[in-house]
PDB file of C-alpha atoms and ligand atoms in Angstrom:
ATOM      1  CA  UNK Q 766      -0.008  -0.032  -0.006  1.00  0.00           C
ATOM      2  CA  UNK Q 767       0.983   3.634  -0.042  1.00  0.00           C
ATOM      3  CA  UNK Q 768       0.755   4.036   3.816  1.00  0.00           C
ATOM      4  CA  UNK Q 769       4.076   4.724   5.471  1.00  0.00           C
ATOM      5  CA  UNK Q 770       6.579   3.932   2.772  1.00  0.00           C
ATOM      6  CA  UNK Q 771       7.840   6.101   0.047  1.00  0.00           C
ATOM      7  CA  UNK Q 772       8.604   3.692  -2.807  1.00  0.00           C
ATOM      8  CA  UNK Q 773       4.958   2.792  -3.561  1.00  0.00           C
ATOM      9  CA  UNK Q 774       2.559   5.699  -4.202  1.00  0.00           C
ATOM     10  CA  UNK Q 775      -0.090   7.028  -6.448  1.00  0.00           C
ATOM     11  CA  UNK Q 776       1.012  10.202  -8.170  1.00  0.00           C
ATOM     12  CA  UNK Q 777      -0.915  13.168  -9.290  1.00  0.00           C
ATOM     13  CA  UNK Q 778      -3.912  12.683  -6.914  1.00  0.00           C
ATOM     14  CA  UNK Q 779      -4.044  16.098  -5.156  1.00  0.00           C
ATOM     15  CA  UNK Q 780      -4.953  19.369  -6.962  1.00  0.00           C
ATOM     16  CA  UNK Q 781      -2.823  22.371  -6.722  1.00  0.00           C
ATOM     17  CA  UNK Q 782      -5.448  24.095  -4.707  1.00  0.00           C
ATOM     18  CA  UNK Q 783      -5.533  21.176  -2.147  1.00  0.00           C
ATOM     19  CA  UNK Q 784      -1.767  21.136  -2.019  1.00  0.00           C
ATOM     20  CA  UNK Q 785      -1.750  24.643  -1.064  1.00  0.00           C
ATOM     21  CA  UNK Q 786      -4.489  24.213   1.570  1.00  0.00           C
ATOM     22  CA  UNK Q 787      -2.387  21.445   3.249  1.00  0.00           C
ATOM     23  CA  UNK Q 788       0.458  23.875   4.089  1.00  0.00           C
ATOM     24  CA  UNK Q 789      -0.209  25.873   7.276  1.00  0.00           C
ATOM     25  CA  UNK Q 790       0.728  29.561   6.983  1.00  0.00           C
ATOM     26  CA  UNK Q 791       1.298  29.632   3.246  1.00  0.00           C
ATOM     27  CA  UNK Q 792      -1.151  32.437   2.702  1.00  0.00           C
ATOM     28  CA  UNK Q 793       0.835  34.710   5.054  1.00  0.00           C
ATOM     29  CA  UNK Q 794       3.901  34.343   2.746  1.00  0.00           C
ATOM     30  CA  UNK Q 795       2.329  35.651  -0.478  1.00  0.00           C
ATOM     31  CA  UNK Q 796      -0.994  36.377  -2.099  1.00  0.00           C
ATOM     32  CA  UNK Q 797      -1.474  33.154  -3.871  1.00  0.00           C
ATOM     33  CA  UNK Q 798      -3.546  31.964  -6.873  1.00  0.00           C
ATOM     34  CA  UNK Q 799      -3.619  28.349  -7.917  1.00  0.00           C
ATOM     35  CA  UNK Q 800      -3.942  27.111 -11.441  1.00  0.00           C
ATOM     36  CA  UNK Q 801      -4.045  23.512 -12.625  1.00  0.00           C
ATOM     37  CA  UNK Q 802      -2.472  23.083 -15.985  1.00  0.00           C
ATOM     38  CA  UNK Q 803      -2.033  19.359 -15.884  1.00  0.00           C
ATOM     39  CA  UNK Q 804      -2.414  16.716 -13.117  1.00  0.00           C
ATOM     40  CA  UNK Q 805       0.036  13.966 -14.224  1.00  0.00           C
ATOM     41  CA  UNK Q 806       2.966  11.805 -13.180  1.00  0.00           C
ATOM     42  CA  UNK Q 807       5.992  13.857 -14.548  1.00  0.00           C
ATOM     43  CA  UNK Q 808       7.194  10.619 -16.274  1.00  0.00           C
ATOM     44  CA  UNK Q 809       4.307  11.307 -18.537  1.00  0.00           C
ATOM     45  CA  UNK Q 810       5.587  14.653 -19.750  1.00  0.00           C
ATOM     46  CA  UNK Q 811       6.095  15.026 -23.437  1.00  0.00           C
ATOM     47  CA  UNK Q 812       7.408  17.977 -25.399  1.00  0.00           C
ATOM     48  CA  UNK Q 813       3.809  19.133 -25.846  1.00  0.00           C
ATOM     49  CA  UNK Q 814       3.456  19.500 -22.127  1.00  0.00           C
ATOM     50  CA  UNK Q 815       6.763  21.313 -21.895  1.00  0.00           C
ATOM     51  CA  UNK Q 816       5.693  23.838 -24.624  1.00  0.00           C
ATOM     52  CA  UNK Q 817       2.264  24.377 -23.115  1.00  0.00           C
ATOM     53  CA  UNK Q 818       3.779  24.868 -19.591  1.00  0.00           C
ATOM     54  CA  UNK Q 819       6.463  27.302 -20.771  1.00  0.00           C
ATOM     55  CA  UNK Q 820       3.905  29.378 -22.813  1.00  0.00           C
ATOM     56  CA  UNK Q 821       1.650  29.595 -19.748  1.00  0.00           C
ATOM     57  CA  UNK Q 822       4.440  30.561 -17.362  1.00  0.00           C
ATOM     58  CA  UNK Q 823       5.639  33.161 -19.792  1.00  0.00           C
ATOM     59  CA  UNK Q 824       2.196  34.649 -20.109  1.00  0.00           C
ATOM     60  CA  UNK Q 825       1.780  34.822 -16.323  1.00  0.00           C
ATOM     61  CA  UNK Q 826       5.214  36.480 -16.016  1.00  0.00           C
ATOM     62  CA  UNK Q 827       3.995  39.183 -18.438  1.00  0.00           C
ATOM     63  CA  UNK Q 828       1.179  40.111 -16.088  1.00  0.00           C
ATOM     64  CA  UNK Q 829       1.670  43.069 -13.903  1.00  0.00           C
ATOM     65  CA  UNK Q 830      -0.161  41.506 -11.018  1.00  0.00           C
ATOM     66  CA  UNK Q 831       2.026  38.428 -11.006  1.00  0.00           C
ATOM     67  CA  UNK Q 832       5.394  38.783  -9.216  1.00  0.00           C
ATOM     68  CA  UNK Q 833       6.506  35.139  -9.290  1.00  0.00           C
ATOM     69  CA  UNK Q 834       5.455  31.611 -10.356  1.00  0.00           C
ATOM     70  CA  UNK Q 835       5.741  28.352  -8.409  1.00  0.00           C
ATOM     71  CA  UNK Q 836       5.379  25.193 -10.306  1.00  0.00           C
ATOM     72  CA  UNK Q 837       4.600  21.968  -8.445  1.00  0.00           C
ATOM     73  CA  UNK Q 838       5.907  19.202 -10.488  1.00  0.00           C
ATOM     74  CA  UNK Q 839       6.844  15.401 -10.096  1.00  0.00           C
ATOM     75  CA  UNK Q 840      10.437  14.908  -9.216  1.00  0.00           C
ATOM     76  CA  UNK Q 841      11.259  12.453 -12.011  1.00  0.00           C
ATOM     77  CA  UNK Q 842      11.533  14.946 -14.859  1.00  0.00           C
ATOM     78  CA  UNK Q 843      11.645  18.141 -12.872  1.00  0.00           C
ATOM     79  CA  UNK Q 844      15.154  18.868 -13.994  1.00  0.00           C
ATOM     80  CA  UNK Q 845      14.136  18.901 -17.636  1.00  0.00           C
ATOM     81  CA  UNK Q 846      11.301  21.151 -17.124  1.00  0.00           C
ATOM     82  CA  UNK Q 847      13.391  23.502 -14.955  1.00  0.00           C
ATOM     83  CA  UNK Q 848      16.106  23.784 -17.679  1.00  0.00           C
ATOM     84  CA  UNK Q 849      13.599  24.259 -20.426  1.00  0.00           C
ATOM     85  CA  UNK Q 850      11.891  27.189 -18.547  1.00  0.00           C
ATOM     86  CA  UNK Q 851      15.270  28.548 -17.650  1.00  0.00           C
ATOM     87  CA  UNK Q 852      16.217  28.905 -21.320  1.00  0.00           C
ATOM     88  CA  UNK Q 853      12.905  29.864 -22.913  1.00  0.00           C
ATOM     89  CA  UNK Q 854      10.887  32.133 -20.519  1.00  0.00           C
ATOM     90  CA  UNK Q 855      12.165  35.709 -20.979  1.00  0.00           C
ATOM     91  CA  UNK Q 856      11.581  37.091 -17.512  1.00  0.00           C
ATOM     92  CA  UNK Q 857      13.444  38.207 -14.465  1.00  0.00           C
ATOM     93  CA  UNK Q 858      10.609  37.275 -12.147  1.00  0.00           C
ATOM     94  CA  UNK Q 859      11.311  34.240  -9.937  1.00  0.00           C
ATOM     95  CA  UNK Q 860      10.108  30.883 -11.338  1.00  0.00           C
ATOM     96  CA  UNK Q 861      10.456  28.239  -8.727  1.00  0.00           C
ATOM     97  CA  UNK Q 862       9.807  24.496  -9.191  1.00  0.00           C
ATOM     98  CA  UNK Q 863       9.262  22.137  -6.277  1.00  0.00           C
ATOM     99  CA  UNK Q 864       7.985  18.663  -5.583  1.00  0.00           C
ATOM    100  CA  UNK Q 865       7.988  15.847  -3.095  1.00  0.00           C
ATOM    101  CA  UNK Q 866      10.120  12.707  -2.673  1.00  0.00           C
ATOM    102  CA  UNK Q 867       7.600  11.131  -0.243  1.00  0.00           C
ATOM    103  CA  UNK Q 868       3.821  10.776  -0.959  1.00  0.00           C
ATOM    104  CA  UNK Q 869       1.517  12.970   1.085  1.00  0.00           C
ATOM    105  CA  UNK Q 870       0.362   9.858   3.082  1.00  0.00           C
ATOM    106  CA  UNK Q 871       3.960   9.261   4.339  1.00  0.00           C
ATOM    107  CA  UNK Q 872       4.643   9.617   8.052  1.00  0.00           C
ATOM    108  CA  UNK Q 873       7.039  12.622   7.329  1.00  0.00           C
ATOM    109  CA  UNK Q 874       5.897  13.879   3.961  1.00  0.00           C
ATOM    110  CA  UNK Q 875       8.324  16.439   2.510  1.00  0.00           C
ATOM    111  CA  UNK Q 876       5.912  18.047   0.105  1.00  0.00           C
ATOM    112  CA  UNK Q 877       4.331  20.699   2.448  1.00  0.00           C
ATOM    113  CA  UNK Q 878       7.718  21.943   3.703  1.00  0.00           C
ATOM    114  CA  UNK Q 879       9.133  22.015   0.151  1.00  0.00           C
ATOM    115  CA  UNK Q 880       6.064  23.992  -1.134  1.00  0.00           C
ATOM    116  CA  UNK Q 881       6.287  26.436   1.783  1.00  0.00           C
ATOM    117  CA  UNK Q 882       9.985  27.045   1.093  1.00  0.00           C
ATOM    118  CA  UNK Q 883       9.401  27.385  -2.614  1.00  0.00           C
ATOM    119  CA  UNK Q 884       6.750  30.050  -2.011  1.00  0.00           C
ATOM    120  CA  UNK Q 885       9.071  31.855   0.374  1.00  0.00           C
ATOM    121  CA  UNK Q 886      11.879  31.901  -2.138  1.00  0.00           C
ATOM    122  CA  UNK Q 887       9.527  32.937  -4.899  1.00  0.00           C
ATOM    123  CA  UNK Q 888       8.147  35.801  -2.829  1.00  0.00           C
ATOM    124  CA  UNK Q 889      11.528  37.080  -1.838  1.00  0.00           C
ATOM    125  CA  UNK Q 890      12.930  40.140  -3.780  1.00  0.00           C
ATOM    126  CA  UNK Q 891      16.507  38.701  -3.824  1.00  0.00           C
ATOM    127  CA  UNK Q 892      15.313  35.744  -5.946  1.00  0.00           C
ATOM    128  CA  UNK Q 893      14.688  37.844  -9.147  1.00  0.00           C
ATOM    129  CA  UNK Q 894      17.069  37.567 -12.059  1.00  0.00           C
ATOM    130  CA  UNK Q 895      18.808  34.291 -11.030  1.00  0.00           C
ATOM    131  CA  UNK Q 896      17.147  32.070 -13.626  1.00  0.00           C
ATOM    132  CA  UNK Q 897      14.681  29.260 -12.936  1.00  0.00           C
ATOM    133  CA  UNK Q 898      15.142  27.816  -9.473  1.00  0.00           C
ATOM    134  CA  UNK Q 899      14.333  24.493  -7.898  1.00  0.00           C
ATOM    135  CA  UNK Q 900      13.706  24.375  -4.142  1.00  0.00           C
ATOM    136  CA  UNK Q 901      13.857  20.899  -2.578  1.00  0.00           C
ATOM    137  CA  UNK Q 902      15.032  19.853   0.944  1.00  0.00           C
ATOM    138  CA  UNK Q 903      16.028  23.335   2.030  1.00  0.00           C
ATOM    139  CA  UNK Q 904      18.303  23.819  -0.974  1.00  0.00           C
ATOM    140  CA  UNK Q 905      17.968  26.221  -3.894  1.00  0.00           C
ATOM    141  CA  UNK Q 906      19.306  24.857  -7.093  1.00  0.00           C
ATOM    142  CA  UNK Q 907      19.615  26.376 -10.621  1.00  0.00           C
ATOM    143  CA  UNK Q 908      17.538  24.920 -13.418  1.00  0.00           C
ATOM    144  CA  UNK Q 909      20.776  24.845 -15.470  1.00  0.00           C
ATOM    145  CA  UNK Q 910      22.605  22.439 -13.164  1.00  0.00           C
ATOM    146  CA  UNK Q 911      20.188  20.485 -10.868  1.00  0.00           C
ATOM    147  CA  UNK Q 912      19.634  16.800 -11.351  1.00  0.00           C
ATOM    148  CA  UNK Q 913      17.794  14.016  -9.627  1.00  0.00           C
ATOM    149  CA  UNK Q 914      20.636  11.777  -8.301  1.00  0.00           C
ATOM    150  CA  UNK Q 915      18.861   9.445  -6.077  1.00  0.00           C
ATOM    151  CA  UNK Q 916      15.722   7.371  -6.436  1.00  0.00           C
ATOM    152  CA  UNK Q 917      14.262   7.750  -2.853  1.00  0.00           C
ATOM    153  CA  UNK Q 918      16.110   9.976  -0.409  1.00  0.00           C
ATOM    154  CA  UNK Q 919      14.833  13.368   0.552  1.00  0.00           C
ATOM    155  CA  UNK Q 920      18.142  14.818  -0.656  1.00  0.00           C
ATOM    156  CA  UNK Q 921      17.588  13.475  -4.132  1.00  0.00           C
ATOM    157  CA  UNK Q 922      18.694  16.564  -5.997  1.00  0.00           C
ATOM    158  CA  UNK Q 923      22.117  17.912  -6.492  1.00  0.00           C
ATOM    159  CA  UNK Q 924      23.966  20.362  -8.782  1.00  0.00           C
ATOM    160  CA  UNK Q 925      27.317  19.470 -10.176  1.00  0.00           C
ATOM    161  CA  UNK Q 926      28.631  22.880  -9.337  1.00  0.00           C
ATOM    162  CA  UNK Q 927      26.822  23.156  -6.019  1.00  0.00           C
ATOM    163  CA  UNK Q 928      23.537  24.656  -4.933  1.00  0.00           C
ATOM    164  CA  UNK Q 929      22.909  28.377  -5.434  1.00  0.00           C
ATOM    165  CA  UNK Q 930      21.841  28.765  -1.808  1.00  0.00           C
ATOM    166  CA  UNK Q 931      19.914  27.548   1.139  1.00  0.00           C
ATOM    167  CA  UNK Q 932      16.562  28.270   2.672  1.00  0.00           C
ATOM    168  CA  UNK Q 933      17.546  29.395   6.109  1.00  0.00           C
ATOM    169  CA  UNK Q 934      14.784  30.353   8.657  1.00  0.00           C
ATOM    170  CA  UNK Q 935      12.360  30.619   5.895  1.00  0.00           C
ATOM    171  CA  UNK Q 936      14.311  32.968   3.701  1.00  0.00           C
ATOM    172  CA  UNK Q 937      16.771  32.458   0.805  1.00  0.00           C
ATOM    173  CA  UNK Q 938      20.423  32.731   1.514  1.00  0.00           C
ATOM    174  CA  UNK Q 939      22.589  32.944  -1.591  1.00  0.00           C
ATOM    175  CA  UNK Q 940      26.072  31.710  -2.126  1.00  0.00           C
ATOM    176  CA  UNK Q 941      26.577  31.782  -5.978  1.00  0.00           C
ATOM    177  CA  UNK Q 942      25.017  32.708  -9.425  1.00  0.00           C
ATOM    178  CA  UNK Q 943      24.928  30.981 -12.661  1.00  0.00           C
ATOM    179  CA  UNK Q 944      27.382  32.382 -15.133  1.00  0.00           C
ATOM    180  CA  UNK Q 945      25.589  31.218 -18.303  1.00  0.00           C
ATOM    181  CA  UNK Q 946      22.661  33.241 -19.987  1.00  0.00           C
ATOM    182  CA  UNK Q 947      19.039  32.522 -19.188  1.00  0.00           C
ATOM    183  CA  UNK Q 948      15.683  34.277 -19.157  1.00  0.00           C
ATOM    184  CA  UNK Q 949      15.590  37.456 -21.284  1.00  0.00           C
ATOM    185  CA  UNK Q 950      19.411  36.982 -22.092  1.00  0.00           C
ATOM    186  CA  UNK Q 951      18.747  33.686 -23.709  1.00  0.00           C
ATOM    187  CA  UNK Q 952      18.334  33.625 -27.462  1.00  0.00           C
ATOM    188  CA  UNK Q 953      15.401  31.172 -27.137  1.00  0.00           C
ATOM    189  CA  UNK Q 954      11.882  32.558 -26.537  1.00  0.00           C
ATOM    190  CA  UNK Q 955       8.972  30.194 -25.963  1.00  0.00           C
ATOM    191  CA  UNK Q 956       6.665  32.470 -27.884  1.00  0.00           C
ATOM    192  CA  UNK Q 957       8.680  32.069 -31.028  1.00  0.00           C
ATOM    193  CA  UNK Q 958       8.892  28.229 -30.782  1.00  0.00           C
ATOM    194  CA  UNK Q 959       6.022  26.314 -32.383  1.00  0.00           C
ATOM    195  CA  UNK Q 960       7.492  22.744 -31.936  1.00  0.00           C
ATOM    196  CA  UNK Q 961      10.601  21.020 -30.902  1.00  0.00           C
ATOM    197  CA  UNK Q 962      12.636  18.963 -33.476  1.00  0.00           C
ATOM    198  CA  UNK Q 963      12.924  15.320 -32.598  1.00  0.00           C
ATOM    199  CA  UNK Q 964      16.155  14.416 -30.603  1.00  0.00           C
ATOM    200  CA  UNK Q 965      16.984  11.028 -29.216  1.00  0.00           C
ATOM    201  CA  UNK Q 966      19.292   9.912 -26.472  1.00  0.00           C
ATOM    202  CA  UNK Q 967      21.350   6.603 -26.584  1.00  0.00           C
ATOM    203  CA  UNK Q 968      23.080   5.592 -23.496  1.00  0.00           C
ATOM    204  CA  UNK Q 969      26.433   3.751 -23.794  1.00  0.00           C
ATOM    205  CA  UNK Q 970      27.112   0.358 -22.267  1.00  0.00           C
ATOM    206  CA  UNK Q 971      29.312  -2.571 -23.193  1.00  0.00           C
ATOM    207  CA  UNK Q 972      28.286  -4.364 -26.389  1.00  0.00           C
ATOM    208  CA  UNK Q 973      26.481  -1.566 -28.170  1.00  0.00           C
ATOM    209  CA  UNK Q 974      24.414  -1.797 -31.412  1.00  0.00           C
ATOM    210  CA  UNK Q 975      24.641   0.756 -34.132  1.00  0.00           C
ATOM    211  CA  UNK Q 976      21.070  -0.062 -35.199  1.00  0.00           C
ATOM    212  CA  UNK Q 977      19.629   1.833 -32.177  1.00  0.00           C
ATOM    213  CA  UNK Q 978      21.041   5.080 -33.685  1.00  0.00           C
ATOM    214  CA  UNK Q 979      19.666   4.143 -37.058  1.00  0.00           C
ATOM    215  CA  UNK Q 980      16.235   3.802 -35.430  1.00  0.00           C
ATOM    216  CA  UNK Q 981      16.300   7.298 -34.161  1.00  0.00           C
ATOM    217  CA  UNK Q 982      17.430   8.517 -37.540  1.00  0.00           C
ATOM    218  CA  UNK Q 983      14.597   6.563 -39.198  1.00  0.00           C
ATOM    219  CA  UNK Q 984      12.088   8.142 -36.862  1.00  0.00           C
ATOM    220  CA  UNK Q 985      13.343  11.516 -38.173  1.00  0.00           C
ATOM    221  CA  UNK Q 986      15.546  12.597 -35.250  1.00  0.00           C
ATOM    222  CA  UNK Q 987      17.662  15.565 -36.280  1.00  0.00           C
ATOM    223  CA  UNK Q 988      20.069  14.964 -33.552  1.00  0.00           C
ATOM    224  CA  UNK Q 989      21.077  12.058 -31.335  1.00  0.00           C
ATOM    225  CA  UNK Q 990      22.556  12.627 -27.906  1.00  0.00           C
ATOM    226  CA  UNK Q 991      25.276   9.922 -27.493  1.00  0.00           C
ATOM    227  CA  UNK Q 992      25.563   9.500 -23.633  1.00  0.00           C
ATOM    228  CA  UNK Q 993      29.050   8.044 -23.886  1.00  0.00           C
ATOM    229  CA  UNK Q 994      31.312   6.589 -21.170  1.00  0.00           C
ATOM    230  CA  UNK Q 995      33.426   9.067 -19.104  1.00  0.00           C
ATOM    231  CA  UNK Q 996      34.377  11.971 -21.353  1.00  0.00           C
ATOM    232  CA  UNK Q 997      31.879  11.046 -24.157  1.00  0.00           C
ATOM    233  CA  UNK Q 998      33.915   8.219 -25.597  1.00  0.00           C
ATOM    234  CA  UNK Q 999      32.699   6.502 -28.776  1.00  0.00           C
ATOM    235  CA  UNK Q1000      33.555   2.773 -29.011  1.00  0.00           C
ATOM    236  CA  UNK Q1001      35.930   1.949 -32.090  1.00  0.00           C
ATOM    237  CA  UNK Q1002      33.198  -0.385 -33.514  1.00  0.00           C
ATOM    238  CA  UNK Q1003      30.581   2.476 -33.556  1.00  0.00           C
ATOM    239  CA  UNK Q1004      32.830   5.119 -35.167  1.00  0.00           C
ATOM    240  CA  UNK Q1005      32.040   4.225 -38.823  1.00  0.00           C
ATOM    241  CA  UNK Q1006      28.224   3.810 -38.431  1.00  0.00           C
ATOM    242  CA  UNK Q1007      28.017   7.052 -36.375  1.00  0.00           C
ATOM    243  CA  UNK Q1008      30.093   8.951 -38.872  1.00  0.00           C
ATOM    244  CA  UNK Q1009      27.590   7.863 -41.556  1.00  0.00           C
ATOM    245  CA  UNK Q1010      24.725   9.494 -39.561  1.00  0.00           C
ATOM    246  CA  UNK Q1011      26.292  12.862 -40.360  1.00  0.00           C
ATOM    247  CA  UNK Q1012      26.055  12.169 -44.038  1.00  0.00           C
ATOM    248  CA  UNK Q1013      22.247  11.573 -43.477  1.00  0.00           C
ATOM    249  CA  UNK Q1014      22.026  14.958 -41.795  1.00  0.00           C
ATOM    250  CA  UNK Q1015      21.659  13.673 -38.283  1.00  0.00           C
ATOM    251  CA  UNK Q1016      23.852  15.553 -35.729  1.00  0.00           C
ATOM    252  CA  UNK Q1017      25.668  13.609 -33.038  1.00  0.00           C
ATOM    253  CA  UNK Q1018      26.152  15.319 -29.697  1.00  0.00           C
ATOM    254  CA  UNK Q1019      28.752  13.681 -27.528  1.00  0.00           C
ATOM    255  CA  UNK Q1020      27.792  13.712 -23.902  1.00  0.00           C
ATOM    256  CA  UNK Q1021      28.896  11.795 -20.682  1.00  0.00           C
ATOM    257  CA  UNK Q1022      26.697   9.193 -19.164  1.00  0.00           C
ATOM    258  CA  UNK Q1023      28.256  10.076 -15.841  1.00  0.00           C
ATOM    259  CA  UNK Q1024      25.966  13.096 -15.600  1.00  0.00           C
ATOM    260  CA  UNK Q1025      28.765  15.503 -14.589  1.00  0.00           C
ATOM    261  CA  UNK Q1026      31.811  17.220 -16.020  1.00  0.00           C
ATOM    262  CA  UNK Q1027      32.623  18.549 -19.460  1.00  0.00           C
ATOM    263  CA  UNK Q1028      33.070  16.592 -22.640  1.00  0.00           C
ATOM    264  CA  UNK Q1029      36.000  18.272 -24.366  1.00  0.00           C
ATOM    265  CA  UNK Q1030      35.896  18.968 -28.045  1.00  0.00           C
ATOM    266  CA  UNK Q1031      38.522  17.258 -30.088  1.00  0.00           C
ATOM    267  CA  UNK Q1032      39.885  15.294 -27.220  1.00  0.00           C
ATOM    268  CA  UNK Q1033      40.729  11.831 -28.608  1.00  0.00           C
ATOM    269  CA  UNK Q1034      38.045  12.252 -31.296  1.00  0.00           C
ATOM    270  CA  UNK Q1035      38.258  14.548 -34.286  1.00  0.00           C
ATOM    271  CA  UNK Q1036      34.899  16.237 -33.874  1.00  0.00           C
ATOM    272  CA  UNK Q1037      35.738  18.850 -36.445  1.00  0.00           C
ATOM    273  CA  UNK Q1038      36.349  16.246 -39.223  1.00  0.00           C
ATOM    274  CA  UNK Q1039      33.283  14.239 -38.173  1.00  0.00           C
ATOM    275  CA  UNK Q1040      30.946  17.297 -37.833  1.00  0.00           C
ATOM    276  CA  UNK Q1041      30.020  16.264 -34.256  1.00  0.00           C
ATOM    277  CA  UNK Q1042      29.120  18.487 -31.295  1.00  0.00           C
ATOM    278  CA  UNK Q1043      30.130  18.045 -27.661  1.00  0.00           C
ATOM    279  CA  UNK Q1044      27.574  18.835 -24.827  1.00  0.00           C
ATOM    280  CA  UNK Q1045      30.027  20.708 -22.601  1.00  0.00           C
ATOM    281  CA  UNK Q1046      28.805  19.697 -19.039  1.00  0.00           C
ATOM    282  CA  UNK Q1047      25.118  19.149 -19.670  1.00  0.00           C
ATOM    283  CA  UNK Q1048      23.758  15.711 -18.719  1.00  0.00           C
ATOM    284  CA  UNK Q1049      21.887  13.575 -21.396  1.00  0.00           C
ATOM    285  CA  UNK Q1050      18.245  14.629 -20.777  1.00  0.00           C
ATOM    286  CA  UNK Q1051      19.214  18.317 -20.730  1.00  0.00           C
ATOM    287  CA  UNK Q1052      21.463  17.990 -23.782  1.00  0.00           C
ATOM    288  CA  UNK Q1053      18.524  16.630 -25.582  1.00  0.00           C
ATOM    289  CA  UNK Q1054      16.554  19.794 -24.811  1.00  0.00           C
ATOM    290  CA  UNK Q1055      19.401  22.154 -25.577  1.00  0.00           C
ATOM    291  CA  UNK Q1056      20.021  20.341 -28.933  1.00  0.00           C
ATOM    292  CA  UNK Q1057      16.366  20.620 -29.882  1.00  0.00           C
ATOM    293  CA  UNK Q1058      16.300  24.375 -29.024  1.00  0.00           C
ATOM    294  CA  UNK Q1059      19.542  24.827 -31.041  1.00  0.00           C
ATOM    295  CA  UNK Q1060      17.973  23.054 -33.998  1.00  0.00           C
ATOM    296  CA  UNK Q1061      15.032  25.454 -34.022  1.00  0.00           C
ATOM    297  CA  UNK Q1062      17.614  27.991 -35.248  1.00  0.00           C
ATOM    298  CA  UNK Q1063      19.175  25.668 -37.959  1.00  0.00           C
ATOM    299  CA  UNK Q1064      21.254  22.542 -38.053  1.00  0.00           C
ATOM    300  CA  UNK Q1065      24.835  23.772 -38.717  1.00  0.00           C
ATOM    301  CA  UNK Q1066      27.205  21.933 -36.315  1.00  0.00           C
ATOM    302  CA  UNK Q1067      29.281  25.006 -35.625  1.00  0.00           C
ATOM    303  CA  UNK Q1068      26.147  26.990 -34.551  1.00  0.00           C
ATOM    304  CA  UNK Q1069      24.897  24.112 -32.382  1.00  0.00           C
ATOM    305  CA  UNK Q1070      28.418  23.758 -30.802  1.00  0.00           C
ATOM    306  CA  UNK Q1071      28.335  27.546 -29.964  1.00  0.00           C
ATOM    307  CA  UNK Q1072      24.971  27.119 -28.245  1.00  0.00           C
ATOM    308  CA  UNK Q1073      26.363  24.213 -26.134  1.00  0.00           C
ATOM    309  CA  UNK Q1074      29.366  26.236 -25.046  1.00  0.00           C
ATOM    310  CA  UNK Q1075      27.244  29.266 -24.322  1.00  0.00           C
ATOM    311  CA  UNK Q1076      24.335  27.924 -22.218  1.00  0.00           C
TER     312      UNK Q1076
HETATM  313  N1  LIG B 839       5.969  12.619  -7.359  1.00  0.00           N
HETATM  314  C1  LIG B 839       7.158  12.261  -7.763  1.00  0.00           C
HETATM  315  O1  LIG B 839       8.024  12.999  -7.367  1.00  0.00           O
HETATM  316  C2  LIG B 839       7.465  11.066  -8.520  1.00  0.00           C
HETATM  317  C3  LIG B 839       6.589  10.864  -9.647  1.00  0.00           C
HETATM  318  N2  LIG B 839       6.913   9.673 -10.380  1.00  0.00           N
HETATM  319  C4  LIG B 839       6.723  12.007 -10.592  1.00  0.00           C
HETATM  320  O2  LIG B 839       7.812  12.440 -10.976  1.00  0.00           O
HETATM  321  O3  LIG B 839       5.784  12.592 -10.955  1.00  0.00           O
END
């Protein structure tokens, strides 16, 4: 059952309005208005949901009577949504994502405290202009860097370059900023994006098969994120088939399956000759989104590489 444990649960059963009602004192932090865009497990997010959510958040941020937006979201794909909003919603107003690792029925559910902290951060003047934020477990992370790194623990989220700050006594305390562009400084604007080009991810393991990449190409993928070993390695036996993809107009983005650390262009692999792109330090799911955004502006590998080194 879904009683005291945290591994078994039913997701997306409580409405936004009821989530808010379950947090004592929330109304004292800010004037709140709830809106229910979807009520789904975040595993069920498609690009359609992502585009619809980003458009709605952007529209809300344009309203004079809205100072900030809090998005409650399942934790499984929260990092993808956070990154997408970070790059495509042109605003300085705080956008804060939060969720729960334990179901509301658990003995020590974390959702209410997380929501309370997310609202406190969103309502605080110091939170503006920092890009999209994720508040979980008393930490404030950047949508650029944060990833779910544990399946169950309350401290399931981590940023490879560290959190931006902490929630201390109900207020944000900041320690760093992200250096890369976001919000209005980003060249991507959700109101000028009709659809996202198809991009697939293939994760490396021993004994790979080139046909998996071909399947993505056959589906019409314009780019494939190769989540390679370590520094984005491509096995010797895959080099020829993957080089052929380029001739079919499919871009290969070399990324690391480790989920952290940069992939260095030209290191051991002649990316210039192959027309390949490296992801810099982006993890595979976020590299998929950034590749798709870059491809909305054209498919030239040099231009896509510039995007990966800039954001
Ligand atoms: N509620 C959660 O955090 C887990 C759930 N599978 C989701 O991501 O929607």
